[in-house]
Amino acid sequence: RLLAVPAGGEPYSPLPAGMAVPLERNREAIDAVLKQIPEMFANNRHGAPVGTAAVKACVEALKPVGGRVLAFMGTQPTGGLGKLSNRAAQAPNVGAKEAEKEPLRYLAPADKIYTKLATEAAEYQVAIDVFLLAPAQYVDVASLGTLPRISGGTLYRYPGFNTQLDFAQLHNDLRWNVQRPQGLEAVMRVRASNGLGVADYGGFYCKRTPTDVDLPALDCDKAIACNLRYEERLNDGGEAYVQCALLYTTVRGERRIRVHTMAMPITSVLGNVFRAADLEAQTCDMIRKVSARLLGGSASIQNVKDQTITTTVNTLYAYRKFCASNNSTGQLILPEGLKVLPLYCLGLHKSPGMRADAHADDRAAWLLNGLCSPVKMCVPSVYPRNFPVHSLVDECAAEGTEFPPLPPVTWLSAEKLEQDGIYVLEDAREMLVWVGRQVPDAVLRETFGVDHVDHIQSNAAALKQLDTPRSKSLNAFVNCMRRMRSGYLRTRILRRGDPAEAHFYAKLTEDRNIAGMSYVDFLCHVHRLIQNKFQ
């Protein structure tokens, strides 16, 4: 039967129950319906897209049983419930410096209905995954991203979606969405021993009570941050304890509880704290705080830049004052575990989340990912890895083409790029293959199947799989990176002098560009700020 919901402004489930049926017993009928849908609506008159209303109807249909909604949106929902407009175009047209001082109000949801809908879905244990397949540039990711953010779902975005270029990534993302380790109907609580308390949480979740975190869905690609509060004096030399209890349902329907307990040594010696400092965790925390603040819609880029610089300077000043006071204040002394903290801070300033010239949807997508990503995904997003791969075949000739170990990385500076080299830059979200103008013809032939660098298909989505040692080594390396990131990592091939090459150079953090100063200049700037605190 065909059940139609005519009102896009007030969507509902056409049946009170029974809309969700077991797949195995109804597979043939479901396949038949999926094949009929394109034919049934081939000649329909197109009206305003009502994607948000469709999500609302799906949530209503799943309320009796809970579950997951996979919403595929090919355009911005400009009609019905939660209709959106191009808010970024309404922002004042000012210069980059002035733009940094303006609050980014378009990063908050455009309509309260998105927060209300996501919270309602979470209450009935329904997670919402959003796949944004829009060829157009702007779809209001900030508003649509609220749905997975509160319901514990996942946001997938394919900017400038092209079926030929992006189908492989969409297919792999969809397959991993179903197959990855995950739990459902979860409730999490963190407890701490005397002297410590839980201040707040961060990530993709719904919090309806002060102590518990509700997670309609929980998967291996996300992490929940927990900030502890110092409440009373702790005994030096003792231990403090933090315990996380998670009650969840497996995909097979088993109800389980999982408990992690961590003991942390207590010390009054600040040097011990710096020796045990976790650079990646501190960077991840900085990214999450920036993301949460900007997505609130009331902060400006300048506000969060000042916040991150203050955090970096205060950390290094404390080490300089209390752990390295015997050295001259004219020297920049950095703790061993946090030597590149200023570099990661600079990388954060140059990321799409904080660049003044970033597109509104690029910024929102980056911040939403930063809000929920685990440490292994956060750090490469501010300081990607750049691998020279032109000598891969020589390095792994003796050991075959198995990775890891991975080849050594280069600094993120144009000075380190050789014109006769090939480089793969990955930031945990995509891979860019950069090809120099002077790469030998024989190497091009064995790697890409072309005789000249100009014959390489710019922005190609996939590497050719040739029966040559170089091609096999490079493809094995790319597949290794994808396995390490648990994602397909959209790949683009860029040759030297290509117009799209600017996207590659924007990720070279250590060079001066429109987004900020060079690493050397930034390090001097941080040093001056530390010296000022001594005066």
Coordinates of N, CA and C in Angstrom, one line a residue, residues 277-291 308 311-312 337-338 340-348 366 370 373-375 377-383:
A277 N 52.5 14.6 30.7 CA 51.5 15.4 29.9 C 51.2 14.6 28.6
D278 N 49.9 14.6 28.2 CA 49.5 13.9 27.0 C 49.2 15.0 26.0
L279 N 50.1 15.2 25.1 CA 49.9 16.3 24.1 C 48.7 16.1 23.2
E280 N 48.4 14.9 22.8 CA 47.3 14.6 21.9 C 46.0 14.8 22.6
A281 N 45.9 14.4 23.9 CA 44.7 14.6 24.7 C 44.4 16.1 24.9
Q282 N 45.5 16.8 25.2 CA 45.3 18.3 25.4 C 44.9 19.0 24.2
T283 N 45.4 18.6 23.0 CA 45.0 19.2 21.8 C 43.5 18.9 21.5
C284 N 43.2 17.6 21.7 CA 41.8 17.2 21.5 C 40.8 18.0 22.4
D285 N 41.2 18.2 23.6 CA 40.4 19.0 24.5 C 40.2 20.5 24.0
M286 N 41.3 21.0 23.5 CA 41.3 22.4 23.0 C 40.4 22.5 21.8
I287 N 40.4 21.5 20.9 CA 39.5 21.4 19.7 C 38.1 21.3 20.1
R288 N 37.8 20.5 21.1 CA 36.4 20.3 21.6 C 35.8 21.6 22.2
K289 N 36.7 22.3 23.0 CA 36.2 23.5 23.6 C 35.9 24.6 22.6
V290 N 36.8 24.7 21.6 CA 36.6 25.6 20.5 C 35.3 25.3 19.7
S291 N 35.1 24.0 19.4 CA 34.0 23.6 18.6 C 32.7 23.9 19.4
T308 N 42.5 29.9 22.8 CA 43.5 28.9 22.6 C 44.9 29.4 22.8
T311 N 45.4 29.6 26.6 CA 45.6 28.2 27.2 C 47.0 27.8 26.9
T312 N 47.5 28.0 25.7 CA 48.9 27.5 25.3 C 49.9 28.3 26.1
G337 N 57.1 16.8 26.7 CA 55.9 16.2 26.2 C 55.0 17.2 25.5
L338 N 55.3 18.5 25.6 CA 54.4 19.5 24.9 C 55.2 20.4 24.0
V340 N 55.5 20.6 20.8 CA 54.8 21.0 19.6 C 53.4 21.6 19.9
L341 N 53.1 21.8 21.2 CA 51.8 22.4 21.5 C 51.6 23.7 20.8
P342 N 52.5 24.6 20.7 CA 52.3 25.9 19.9 C 52.0 25.5 18.4
L343 N 52.6 24.5 17.9 CA 52.4 24.1 16.5 C 51.0 23.7 16.3
Y344 N 50.5 22.8 17.2 CA 49.1 22.4 17.1 C 48.1 23.5 17.3
C345 N 48.5 24.5 18.2 CA 47.6 25.6 18.4 C 47.5 26.4 17.1
L346 N 48.7 26.6 16.4 CA 48.7 27.3 15.1 C 47.9 26.6 14.1
G347 N 48.0 25.2 14.1 CA 47.2 24.4 13.1 C 45.7 24.6 13.3
L348 N 45.3 24.7 14.6 CA 43.9 24.9 14.9 C 43.4 26.2 14.4
W366 N 33.4 20.8 10.0 CA 34.7 20.6 10.7 C 34.5 20.7 12.2
G370 N 34.9 17.8 15.0 CA 35.9 18.0 16.1 C 35.2 17.8 17.5
S373 N 35.0 13.6 17.7 CA 36.1 12.7 17.2 C 37.0 12.3 18.4
P374 N 37.5 11.0 18.3 CA 38.5 10.6 19.3 C 39.8 11.3 19.0
V375 N 40.8 11.1 19.9 CA 42.1 11.7 19.8 C 42.8 11.4 18.5
M377 N 41.7 11.0 15.7 CA 41.2 11.7 14.5 C 41.3 13.2 14.7
C378 N 41.4 13.7 15.9 CA 41.5 15.2 16.2 C 42.8 15.8 15.8
V379 N 43.9 15.1 16.2 CA 45.2 15.7 16.0 C 45.5 15.9 14.5
P380 N 45.3 14.9 13.6 CA 45.6 15.1 12.2 C 44.7 16.1 11.6
S381 N 43.6 16.5 12.2 CA 42.7 17.5 11.6 C 43.4 18.9 11.7
V382 N 44.3 19.1 12.7 CA 45.0 20.4 12.8 C 46.4 20.3 12.3
Y383 N 47.0 19.1 12.3 CA 48.3 19.0 11.7 C 48.4 17.6 11.0

